[in-house]
Amino acid sequence: MAAGTCRTDVRYRVRGLRDCLNVDDFRTLARRRLPAPIFHYVDGAAESEHTYRRSLLAWDEIGMAHNALVDVAAVDTATTVLGQRIAMPLLLSPTGTARLYHWRGELAVARACAAAGTFYGVSMGSTFSLEEIAAAADGPKLFQLYVFRDRGLSIELIERCKGAGYAAVCLTVDTPVPGMRERDLRTGMTVPPAFGWKTLLDFAAHPAWTLGLLRGGRLRMGNLENRAEGRQDITTLARFLGGQLDPSVTWEDARRLVEAWGGPFAVKGILSVADARRAVEIGASAIIVSNHGGRQFDAGITPIEMLPRIADAVGGQIEIILDGGIRRGMHVLKALALGATACAMGRPHVFGLAAGGEAGVRQLLALLHAEIRRNMILMGCATIDAVSRSMITNDRIAGYPIHKGDLGMAAV
Ligand SMILES: Cc1cc2nc3c(=O)[nH]c(=O)nc-3n(C[C@H](O)[C@H](O)[C@H](O)COP(=O)(O)O)c2cc1C
């Protein structure tokens, strides 16, 4: 699904990184470079994909007016999130199994993030171990985990993160069971890719990807090795991980993890004011307002439309990271205006990785950073703090009427 570009009459083809001017171009290139089941695994979402579509389109409903004649000769896009000073208010969300998209996997993304000066959200389902990823680059890293049936495993991972120098930990709370992704059933997506005549044809049509997969050696789940019984191949470990998701997890479990980590802690997958308040109560440092990119619960709620009321309830008590549907620098600025501390994105960096490895992710991050900077100048905002809700021009977000009070306007 494409979003973030406007229709023009200019015909063009995206043949390589040099043709990538926006996130959609990276998506187009990724689609060309990946076998179809893998592309659709990244691009797809749950059930009717309604929530995902709305997350991409909701931005168009939000207008912003600029401040004229402000001195913006020097613009500073830097901000502080989870205790780290980062170059721009945009982080990379955790996405698992990166070696499926490029043979250098998470190591390539870690290096690109460090070069861009921003946080890398490392998924616990990474193909390299959290220690290998930490050793690959110096930039700040956030480790994402779940509360597992085996509670000791979550604590063990937290201890490993301390040893490896991770800056923050994040607990994903919207995955008591995996979402139903119908595209994966139709394309026959499995991890690792199953061998059949269709897959072999697909591999033959993508020789660079296939060679990369072979070059990288055995596909692993770096953080789970020796935890499952039997063979330590990715199929066994992915099945082990799926079996460890626990629908009986509660806020009390989350509180124990906050205490065990003792540092900056984010709760990922918050979509209501009540849950945002609970995250404050258990002592979390940040909430990630997220619907998992529409990959879990196809309920039609988008993070951006929930943001103003969540920000009004808990803003100032906890950092708020908006995750999902970010495809433009301007989307980041709209989210900041509506109360976010920063934003995070998932699929775009996977598209960058598939399109061109480390160079692809670097180019993508540089592009979005330039969009944030240019639009701050156009808006008359010299710093991130200058982006304010008073610049929002409409009181409807994503087609839902919201209370006037939510936008800081007088109630009528
Ligand atoms: C391929 C893929 C893998 C993902 N893996 C994880 C994961 O391991 N843990 C997690 O908390 N979220 C995971 N997510 C969700 C992302 O962290 C993020 O919430 C989502 O991608 C945001 O939406 P966006 O893709 O529109 O930016 C994954 C998303 C994708 C696309």
Tab-separated table of C-alpha atoms and ligand atoms in Angstrom:
chain	number	residue	atom	x	y	z
A	1	MET	CA	0.000	0.000	0.000
A	2	ALA	CA	1.464	3.315	-1.027
A	3	ALA	CA	0.965	6.590	0.822
A	4	GLY	CA	2.731	9.876	1.283
A	5	THR	CA	3.189	10.733	-2.382
A	6	CYS	CA	1.046	12.905	-4.580
A	7	ARG	CA	-0.091	11.929	-8.045
A	8	THR	CA	1.838	13.709	-10.733
A	9	ASP	CA	1.851	13.305	-14.483
A	10	VAL	CA	5.561	12.562	-14.448
A	11	ARG	CA	6.242	8.934	-15.371
A	12	TYR	CA	9.247	7.456	-13.628
A	13	ARG	CA	10.824	4.124	-12.737
A	14	VAL	CA	12.665	3.389	-9.515
A	15	ARG	CA	15.700	1.383	-10.643
A	16	GLY	CA	18.107	1.985	-7.765
A	17	LEU	CA	18.755	4.020	-4.606
A	18	ARG	CA	19.539	7.119	-6.674
A	19	ASP	CA	15.887	7.193	-7.825
A	20	CYS	CA	14.483	7.026	-4.267
A	21	LEU	CA	13.046	10.426	-3.357
A	22	ASN	CA	10.550	9.284	-0.733
A	23	VAL	CA	9.446	6.266	1.337
A	24	ASP	CA	7.181	4.999	-1.440
A	25	ASP	CA	10.158	4.806	-3.785
A	26	PHE	CA	12.033	2.659	-1.248
A	27	ARG	CA	8.940	0.455	-1.026
A	28	THR	CA	8.862	0.090	-4.802
A	29	LEU	CA	12.547	-0.886	-4.877
A	30	ALA	CA	12.110	-3.302	-1.943
A	31	ARG	CA	9.228	-4.950	-3.775
A	32	ARG	CA	11.471	-5.498	-6.777
A	33	ARG	CA	14.363	-6.868	-4.705
A	34	LEU	CA	12.478	-9.246	-2.373
A	35	PRO	CA	10.692	-12.506	-3.186
A	36	ALA	CA	6.933	-11.832	-3.095
A	37	PRO	CA	6.113	-13.694	0.174
A	38	ILE	CA	8.774	-11.713	2.032
A	39	PHE	CA	7.710	-8.358	0.620
A	40	HIS	CA	4.087	-9.046	1.545
A	41	TYR	CA	5.082	-10.215	5.031
A	42	VAL	CA	6.523	-6.720	5.607
A	43	ASP	CA	3.918	-4.725	3.702
A	44	GLY	CA	0.873	-6.633	4.947
A	45	ALA	CA	-1.293	-6.176	8.003
A	46	ALA	CA	-4.041	-7.984	9.938
A	47	GLU	CA	-7.349	-9.213	8.540
A	48	SER	CA	-8.910	-6.604	6.180
A	49	GLU	CA	-5.894	-4.275	6.643
A	50	HIS	CA	-8.388	-1.501	7.335
A	51	THR	CA	-6.462	-0.179	10.360
A	52	TYR	CA	-3.225	-0.076	8.394
A	53	ARG	CA	-4.821	1.835	5.503
A	54	ARG	CA	-6.315	4.372	7.903
A	55	SER	CA	-2.959	4.819	9.687
A	56	LEU	CA	-1.424	5.850	6.366
A	57	LEU	CA	-4.224	8.172	5.305
A	58	ALA	CA	-5.069	9.847	8.647
A	59	TRP	CA	-2.308	12.440	8.172
A	60	ASP	CA	-4.105	14.058	5.253
A	61	GLU	CA	-6.905	15.196	7.579
A	62	ILE	CA	-4.548	17.251	9.739
A	63	GLY	CA	-3.677	20.746	8.549
A	64	MET	CA	-1.006	23.039	9.983
A	65	ALA	CA	-0.471	26.767	9.528
A	66	HIS	CA	3.036	28.215	9.508
A	67	ASN	CA	4.355	31.131	11.559
A	68	ALA	CA	5.674	33.826	9.217
A	69	LEU	CA	8.723	36.050	9.684
A	70	VAL	CA	10.411	33.995	12.399
A	71	ASP	CA	14.212	33.812	12.423
A	72	VAL	CA	14.886	30.232	11.328
A	73	ALA	CA	18.414	30.779	10.048
A	74	ALA	CA	19.609	28.187	12.566
A	75	VAL	CA	17.316	25.185	13.015
A	76	ASP	CA	17.925	22.479	15.606
A	77	THR	CA	16.107	19.188	15.032
A	78	ALA	CA	17.649	17.456	18.071
A	79	THR	CA	15.618	16.242	21.026
A	80	THR	CA	15.901	14.025	24.105
A	81	VAL	CA	14.103	10.680	24.291
A	82	LEU	CA	14.515	7.917	26.886
A	83	GLY	CA	17.491	9.701	28.378
A	84	GLN	CA	19.406	10.076	25.111
A	85	ARG	CA	20.036	13.187	23.034
A	86	ILE	CA	19.161	12.204	19.429
A	87	ALA	CA	19.601	14.162	16.209
A	88	MET	CA	15.940	14.143	15.214
A	89	PRO	CA	12.609	13.180	16.781
A	90	LEU	CA	12.371	9.949	14.774
A	91	LEU	CA	13.365	6.464	15.991
A	92	LEU	CA	13.337	3.056	14.348
A	93	SER	CA	10.685	0.701	15.734
A	94	PRO	CA	11.608	-2.927	16.397
A	95	THR	CA	11.055	-5.263	13.444
A	96	GLY	CA	12.222	-8.892	13.687
A	97	THR	CA	14.196	-11.210	11.358
A	98	ALA	CA	16.152	-8.518	9.476
A	99	ARG	CA	18.340	-11.033	7.634
A	100	LEU	CA	15.291	-11.953	5.572
A	101	TYR	CA	15.514	-8.495	3.970
A	102	HIS	CA	19.275	-8.104	3.624
A	103	TRP	CA	22.095	-10.446	4.538
A	104	ARG	CA	23.712	-7.912	6.930
A	105	GLY	CA	20.375	-7.659	8.766
A	106	GLU	CA	20.299	-5.829	12.093
A	107	LEU	CA	24.025	-5.008	11.919
A	108	ALA	CA	23.392	-2.837	8.853
A	109	VAL	CA	20.452	-1.060	10.508
A	110	ALA	CA	22.426	-0.458	13.717
A	111	ARG	CA	25.242	1.222	11.754
A	112	ALA	CA	22.834	3.376	9.748
A	113	CYS	CA	21.064	4.500	12.937
A	114	ALA	CA	24.333	5.377	14.647
A	115	ALA	CA	25.348	7.434	11.600
A	116	ALA	CA	21.999	9.254	11.670
A	117	GLY	CA	22.312	9.839	15.428
A	118	THR	CA	19.069	8.167	16.414
A	119	PHE	CA	17.712	5.217	18.408
A	120	TYR	CA	17.561	1.719	16.975
A	121	GLY	CA	14.688	-0.364	18.347
A	122	VAL	CA	16.096	-3.905	18.371
A	123	SER	CA	13.459	-6.648	18.211
A	124	MET	CA	13.894	-9.616	20.484
A	125	GLY	CA	13.151	-11.638	17.349
A	126	SER	CA	16.370	-10.375	15.733
A	127	THR	CA	18.504	-12.670	13.582
A	128	PHE	CA	21.746	-11.490	15.266
A	129	SER	CA	22.084	-11.564	19.056
A	130	LEU	CA	21.569	-8.380	21.070
A	131	GLU	CA	25.291	-8.445	21.944
A	132	GLU	CA	26.359	-8.717	18.279
A	133	ILE	CA	24.077	-5.776	17.418
A	134	ALA	CA	25.447	-3.685	20.311
A	135	ALA	CA	29.003	-4.382	19.136
A	136	ALA	CA	28.194	-3.342	15.536
A	137	ALA	CA	27.724	0.385	16.269
A	138	ASP	CA	27.768	2.870	19.137
A	139	GLY	CA	24.396	4.591	18.695
A	140	PRO	CA	21.672	4.397	21.379
A	141	LYS	CA	19.639	1.179	21.344
A	142	LEU	CA	16.279	0.189	22.728
A	143	PHE	CA	15.661	-3.525	23.264
A	144	GLN	CA	12.092	-4.743	22.728
A	145	LEU	CA	10.719	-7.671	24.658
A	146	TYR	CA	7.552	-9.523	25.489
A	147	VAL	CA	6.601	-11.029	28.850
A	148	PHE	CA	7.043	-14.727	28.148
A	149	ARG	CA	5.355	-17.758	29.690
A	150	ASP	CA	8.840	-18.414	31.052
A	151	ARG	CA	9.120	-15.206	33.136
A	152	GLY	CA	12.773	-15.986	33.802
A	153	LEU	CA	13.555	-15.591	30.075
A	154	SER	CA	12.396	-11.929	30.062
A	155	ILE	CA	14.533	-11.191	33.133
A	156	GLU	CA	17.504	-12.987	31.590
A	157	LEU	CA	17.208	-10.810	28.443
A	158	ILE	CA	17.053	-7.679	30.612
A	159	GLU	CA	20.272	-8.717	32.355
A	160	ARG	CA	21.922	-9.314	28.966
A	161	CYS	CA	20.834	-5.813	27.834
A	162	LYS	CA	22.499	-4.313	30.925
A	163	GLY	CA	25.707	-6.156	30.104
A	164	ALA	CA	25.633	-5.042	26.457
A	165	GLY	CA	25.023	-1.348	27.274
A	166	TYR	CA	21.493	-0.882	25.925
A	167	ALA	CA	20.089	2.584	26.671
A	168	ALA	CA	16.470	1.521	27.145
A	169	VAL	CA	14.051	-1.407	27.150
A	170	CYS	CA	10.586	-1.539	25.660
A	171	LEU	CA	7.795	-3.990	26.422
A	172	THR	CA	5.329	-4.721	23.619
A	173	VAL	CA	1.846	-5.203	25.069
A	174	ASP	CA	-0.346	-5.623	21.974
A	175	THR	CA	0.702	-9.170	21.088
A	176	PRO	CA	-1.003	-11.683	23.426
A	177	VAL	CA	-1.418	-13.797	20.266
A	178	PRO	CA	-0.043	-13.209	16.742
A	179	GLY	CA	-2.371	-11.246	14.432
A	180	MET	CA	-4.004	-12.958	11.431
A	181	ARG	CA	-2.130	-11.845	8.310
A	182	GLU	CA	-4.078	-13.251	5.390
A	183	ARG	CA	-1.475	-12.160	2.833
A	184	ASP	CA	1.004	-14.588	4.431
A	185	LEU	CA	-1.414	-17.485	4.108
A	186	ARG	CA	-2.045	-16.657	0.459
A	187	THR	CA	1.635	-16.254	-0.457
A	188	GLY	CA	2.713	-19.265	1.627
A	189	MET	CA	5.131	-17.171	3.703
A	190	THR	CA	7.074	-19.223	6.244
A	191	VAL	CA	10.254	-18.562	8.255
A	192	PRO	CA	12.601	-19.731	6.847
A	193	PRO	CA	11.149	-19.779	3.304
A	194	ALA	CA	9.872	-23.285	2.498
A	195	PHE	CA	11.261	-24.999	-0.585
A	196	GLY	CA	8.752	-25.751	-3.317
A	197	TRP	CA	8.747	-25.152	-7.075
A	198	LYS	CA	7.059	-21.755	-6.612
A	199	THR	CA	9.657	-20.627	-4.041
A	200	LEU	CA	12.508	-21.852	-6.215
A	201	LEU	CA	11.186	-19.819	-9.167
A	202	ASP	CA	10.871	-16.802	-6.881
A	203	PHE	CA	14.469	-17.293	-5.644
A	204	ALA	CA	15.719	-17.597	-9.229
A	205	ALA	CA	13.972	-14.304	-10.070
A	206	HIS	CA	15.798	-12.588	-7.156
A	207	PRO	CA	19.404	-13.837	-7.456
A	208	ALA	CA	20.990	-11.029	-5.389
A	209	TRP	CA	18.653	-11.691	-2.470
A	210	THR	CA	19.140	-15.471	-2.735
A	211	LEU	CA	22.944	-15.175	-2.828
A	212	GLY	CA	22.800	-12.842	0.182
A	213	LEU	CA	20.736	-15.355	2.142
A	214	LEU	CA	23.249	-18.122	1.373
A	215	ARG	CA	26.214	-15.841	2.067
A	216	GLY	CA	24.938	-14.986	5.548
A	217	GLY	CA	24.907	-18.673	6.569
A	218	ARG	CA	22.330	-20.367	8.756
A	219	LEU	CA	19.346	-18.159	9.652
A	220	ARG	CA	19.236	-17.765	13.442
A	221	MET	CA	17.208	-16.168	16.196
A	222	GLY	CA	20.199	-14.687	17.940
A	223	ASN	CA	18.581	-14.038	21.321
A	224	LEU	CA	16.916	-17.390	21.815
A	225	GLU	CA	19.626	-19.869	20.975
A	226	ASN	CA	19.833	-22.778	23.399
A	227	ARG	CA	16.494	-21.819	24.950
A	228	ALA	CA	14.353	-24.220	22.911
A	229	GLU	CA	14.827	-27.943	23.061
A	230	GLY	CA	16.057	-29.824	20.011
A	231	ARG	CA	17.540	-28.262	16.878
A	232	GLN	CA	18.514	-24.579	17.121
A	233	ASP	CA	17.283	-23.728	13.599
A	234	ILE	CA	15.088	-20.697	13.018
A	235	THR	CA	11.927	-22.789	12.495
A	236	THR	CA	12.228	-24.388	15.949
A	237	LEU	CA	13.104	-21.060	17.575
A	238	ALA	CA	10.301	-19.131	15.809
A	239	ARG	CA	7.855	-21.811	16.986
A	240	PHE	CA	9.339	-21.564	20.488
A	241	LEU	CA	8.891	-17.765	20.435
A	242	GLY	CA	5.252	-18.076	19.257
A	243	GLY	CA	4.594	-20.589	22.050
A	244	GLN	CA	6.091	-18.206	24.615
A	245	LEU	CA	3.534	-15.424	23.922
A	246	ASP	CA	1.356	-15.398	27.020
A	247	PRO	CA	-2.245	-14.103	26.973
A	248	SER	CA	-2.336	-14.068	30.796
A	249	VAL	CA	0.204	-11.211	31.149
A	250	THR	CA	-0.982	-8.243	33.283
A	251	TRP	CA	0.216	-4.794	34.363
A	252	GLU	CA	1.761	-6.431	37.437
A	253	ASP	CA	4.125	-8.377	35.134
A	254	ALA	CA	5.003	-5.130	33.366
A	255	ARG	CA	5.727	-3.437	36.700
A	256	ARG	CA	8.185	-6.238	37.602
A	257	LEU	CA	10.080	-5.668	34.355
A	258	VAL	CA	10.245	-1.899	34.963
A	259	GLU	CA	11.804	-2.657	38.349
A	260	ALA	CA	14.156	-5.337	37.002
A	261	TRP	CA	15.502	-2.954	34.332
A	262	GLY	CA	15.717	0.122	36.564
A	263	GLY	CA	16.382	2.512	33.648
A	264	PRO	CA	14.443	4.205	30.811
A	265	PHE	CA	11.503	1.895	30.004
A	266	ALA	CA	8.847	2.218	27.277
A	267	VAL	CA	5.498	0.419	26.997
A	268	LYS	CA	4.691	-0.192	23.316
A	269	GLY	CA	1.153	-0.687	22.055
A	270	ILE	CA	-0.845	1.874	24.075
A	271	LEU	CA	-4.019	3.182	22.419
A	272	SER	CA	-6.215	4.414	25.274
A	273	VAL	CA	-6.081	7.083	27.964
A	274	ALA	CA	-6.715	4.455	30.655
A	275	ASP	CA	-3.714	2.355	29.586
A	276	ALA	CA	-1.530	5.449	29.260
A	277	ARG	CA	-2.371	6.262	32.898
A	278	ARG	CA	-1.515	2.688	33.953
A	279	ALA	CA	1.872	3.009	32.262
A	280	VAL	CA	2.521	6.150	34.346
A	281	GLU	CA	1.451	4.277	37.504
A	282	ILE	CA	3.900	1.392	36.972
A	283	GLY	CA	6.760	3.880	36.603
A	284	ALA	CA	7.405	3.610	32.825
A	285	SER	CA	9.405	6.481	31.276
A	286	ALA	CA	7.606	6.425	27.907
A	287	ILE	CA	4.575	5.042	26.118
A	288	ILE	CA	4.663	4.118	22.473
A	289	VAL	CA	1.213	4.963	21.120
A	290	SER	CA	0.964	2.251	18.495
A	291	ASN	CA	-1.314	-0.256	16.779
A	292	HIS	CA	1.688	-2.406	15.725
A	293	GLY	CA	1.343	-0.970	12.214
A	294	GLY	CA	-2.150	-2.540	11.953
A	295	ARG	CA	-0.558	-6.006	12.089
A	296	GLN	CA	-2.391	-7.195	15.216
A	297	PHE	CA	-5.880	-5.848	15.962
A	298	ASP	CA	-7.828	-4.608	12.926
A	299	ALA	CA	-10.055	-2.356	15.026
A	300	GLY	CA	-9.695	0.754	12.885
A	301	ILE	CA	-8.063	2.897	15.568
A	302	THR	CA	-5.043	4.869	14.439
A	303	PRO	CA	-2.352	6.115	16.829
A	304	ILE	CA	-2.501	9.702	15.542
A	305	GLU	CA	-6.224	10.092	16.238
A	306	MET	CA	-5.760	8.834	19.820
A	307	LEU	CA	-2.697	10.993	20.425
A	308	PRO	CA	-4.298	14.343	21.457
A	309	ARG	CA	-6.474	12.845	24.181
A	310	ILE	CA	-3.633	10.665	25.478
A	311	ALA	CA	-1.296	13.678	25.464
A	312	ASP	CA	-3.857	15.760	27.345
A	313	ALA	CA	-4.165	13.033	29.992
A	314	VAL	CA	-0.512	12.102	30.591
A	315	GLY	CA	1.654	14.635	28.712
A	316	GLY	CA	4.350	15.985	31.040
A	317	GLN	CA	4.221	12.832	33.206
A	318	ILE	CA	5.639	10.420	30.631
A	319	GLU	CA	7.260	10.656	27.188
A	320	ILE	CA	4.946	9.867	24.277
A	321	ILE	CA	6.291	8.200	21.143
A	322	LEU	CA	3.903	7.989	18.190
A	323	ASP	CA	4.409	4.837	16.102
A	324	GLY	CA	2.659	3.794	12.896
A	325	GLY	CA	2.019	5.265	9.463
A	326	ILE	CA	4.954	7.730	9.511
A	327	ARG	CA	6.038	8.151	5.878
A	328	ARG	CA	7.036	11.839	5.754
A	329	GLY	CA	8.969	14.297	7.892
A	330	MET	CA	5.779	16.360	7.959
A	331	HIS	CA	3.960	13.448	9.652
A	332	VAL	CA	6.505	13.642	12.473
A	333	LEU	CA	5.862	17.377	12.871
A	334	LYS	CA	2.078	16.879	12.924
A	335	ALA	CA	2.489	14.274	15.675
A	336	LEU	CA	4.742	16.619	17.684
A	337	ALA	CA	2.125	19.351	17.373
A	338	LEU	CA	-0.503	16.967	18.735
A	339	GLY	CA	1.559	16.084	21.804
A	340	ALA	CA	4.184	13.486	20.840
A	341	THR	CA	7.733	13.694	22.211
A	342	ALA	CA	9.011	11.823	19.139
A	343	CYS	CA	7.878	9.310	16.495
A	344	ALA	CA	8.923	5.827	15.420
A	345	MET	CA	8.622	3.927	12.144
A	346	GLY	CA	8.766	0.258	11.201
A	347	ARG	CA	8.132	-0.701	7.558
A	348	PRO	CA	9.976	2.282	5.992
A	349	HIS	CA	13.357	1.213	7.371
A	350	VAL	CA	12.748	-2.396	6.365
A	351	PHE	CA	12.074	-1.122	2.838
A	352	GLY	CA	15.337	0.871	3.015
A	353	LEU	CA	17.228	-2.231	4.195
A	354	ALA	CA	15.787	-4.427	1.437
A	355	ALA	CA	16.398	-1.708	-1.158
A	356	GLY	CA	20.077	-1.163	-0.363
A	357	GLY	CA	21.321	-2.606	2.942
A	358	GLU	CA	23.079	-0.122	5.250
A	359	ALA	CA	23.299	2.471	2.453
A	360	GLY	CA	19.540	2.167	1.896
A	361	VAL	CA	18.693	2.774	5.578
A	362	ARG	CA	21.197	5.650	5.777
A	363	GLN	CA	19.657	7.312	2.713
A	364	LEU	CA	16.138	6.845	4.054
A	365	LEU	CA	17.028	8.374	7.435
A	366	ALA	CA	18.873	11.274	5.804
A	367	LEU	CA	15.867	11.933	3.577
A	368	LEU	CA	13.407	12.029	6.485
A	369	HIS	CA	15.784	14.152	8.556
A	370	ALA	CA	16.005	16.647	5.671
A	371	GLU	CA	12.192	16.701	5.392
A	372	ILE	CA	11.856	17.413	9.131
A	373	ARG	CA	14.425	20.207	8.944
A	374	ARG	CA	13.008	21.814	5.776
A	375	ASN	CA	9.440	21.762	7.106
A	376	MET	CA	10.537	23.240	10.440
A	377	ILE	CA	12.014	26.160	8.481
A	378	LEU	CA	8.831	26.490	6.424
A	379	MET	CA	6.748	26.419	9.620
A	380	GLY	CA	8.864	29.044	11.347
A	381	CYS	CA	10.024	26.648	14.093
A	382	ALA	CA	13.711	26.876	15.028
A	383	THR	CA	13.498	24.089	17.637
A	384	ILE	CA	11.375	21.005	18.262
A	385	ASP	CA	9.738	22.720	21.263
A	386	ALA	CA	8.447	25.484	18.987
A	387	VAL	CA	6.165	23.020	17.143
A	388	SER	CA	2.877	23.549	18.951
A	389	ARG	CA	-0.728	22.534	18.876
A	390	SER	CA	-1.823	26.107	18.121
A	391	MET	CA	-0.505	25.506	14.575
A	392	ILE	CA	-3.102	22.775	13.911
A	393	THR	CA	-5.851	24.269	11.797
A	394	ASN	CA	-8.685	21.749	11.936
A	395	ASP	CA	-10.553	19.987	14.702
A	396	ARG	CA	-11.128	16.728	12.895
A	397	ILE	CA	-8.536	13.995	12.887
A	398	ALA	CA	-8.817	11.029	10.552
A	399	GLY	CA	-12.501	11.748	9.976
A	400	TYR	CA	-13.452	11.520	13.674
A	401	PRO	CA	-14.825	14.595	15.395
A	402	ILE	CA	-12.701	15.164	18.470
A	403	HIS	CA	-13.510	17.369	21.433
A	404	LYS	CA	-12.542	20.981	20.904
A	405	GLY	CA	-10.746	20.775	24.255
A	406	ASP	CA	-8.456	18.120	22.783
A	407	LEU	CA	-6.932	20.725	20.494
A	408	GLY	CA	-6.550	23.279	23.201
A	409	MET	CA	-9.417	25.387	21.798
A	410	ALA	CA	-12.277	26.877	23.757
A	411	ALA	CA	-15.061	24.301	24.191
A	412	VAL	CA	-18.255	25.183	22.316
B	1	LIG	C1	8.234	-6.837	9.394
B	1	LIG	C2	7.798	-6.294	10.725
B	1	LIG	C3	8.226	-6.914	11.897
B	1	LIG	C4	7.849	-6.396	13.132
B	1	LIG	N1	8.327	-6.997	14.278
B	1	LIG	C5	8.018	-6.448	15.492
B	1	LIG	C6	8.571	-6.999	16.687
B	1	LIG	O1	9.349	-7.947	16.651
B	1	LIG	N2	8.214	-6.415	17.862
B	1	LIG	C7	7.377	-5.329	17.937
B	1	LIG	O2	7.089	-4.842	19.019
B	1	LIG	N3	6.856	-4.790	16.804
B	1	LIG	C8	7.161	-5.323	15.602
B	1	LIG	N4	6.654	-4.746	14.458
B	1	LIG	C9	5.817	-3.529	14.573
B	1	LIG	C10	6.704	-2.278	14.503
B	1	LIG	O3	7.529	-2.166	15.639
B	1	LIG	C11	5.865	-0.983	14.411
B	1	LIG	O4	4.986	-0.937	15.506
B	1	LIG	C12	5.070	-0.847	13.123
B	1	LIG	O5	5.802	-1.321	12.025
B	1	LIG	C13	4.715	0.621	12.936
B	1	LIG	O6	4.003	0.843	11.760
B	1	LIG	P1	4.700	1.342	10.393
B	1	LIG	O7	5.243	0.093	9.774
B	1	LIG	O8	3.559	1.918	9.636
B	1	LIG	O9	5.758	2.332	10.741
B	1	LIG	C14	7.005	-5.259	13.203
B	1	LIG	C15	6.595	-4.631	12.024
B	1	LIG	C16	6.986	-5.134	10.797
B	1	LIG	C17	6.538	-4.416	9.548
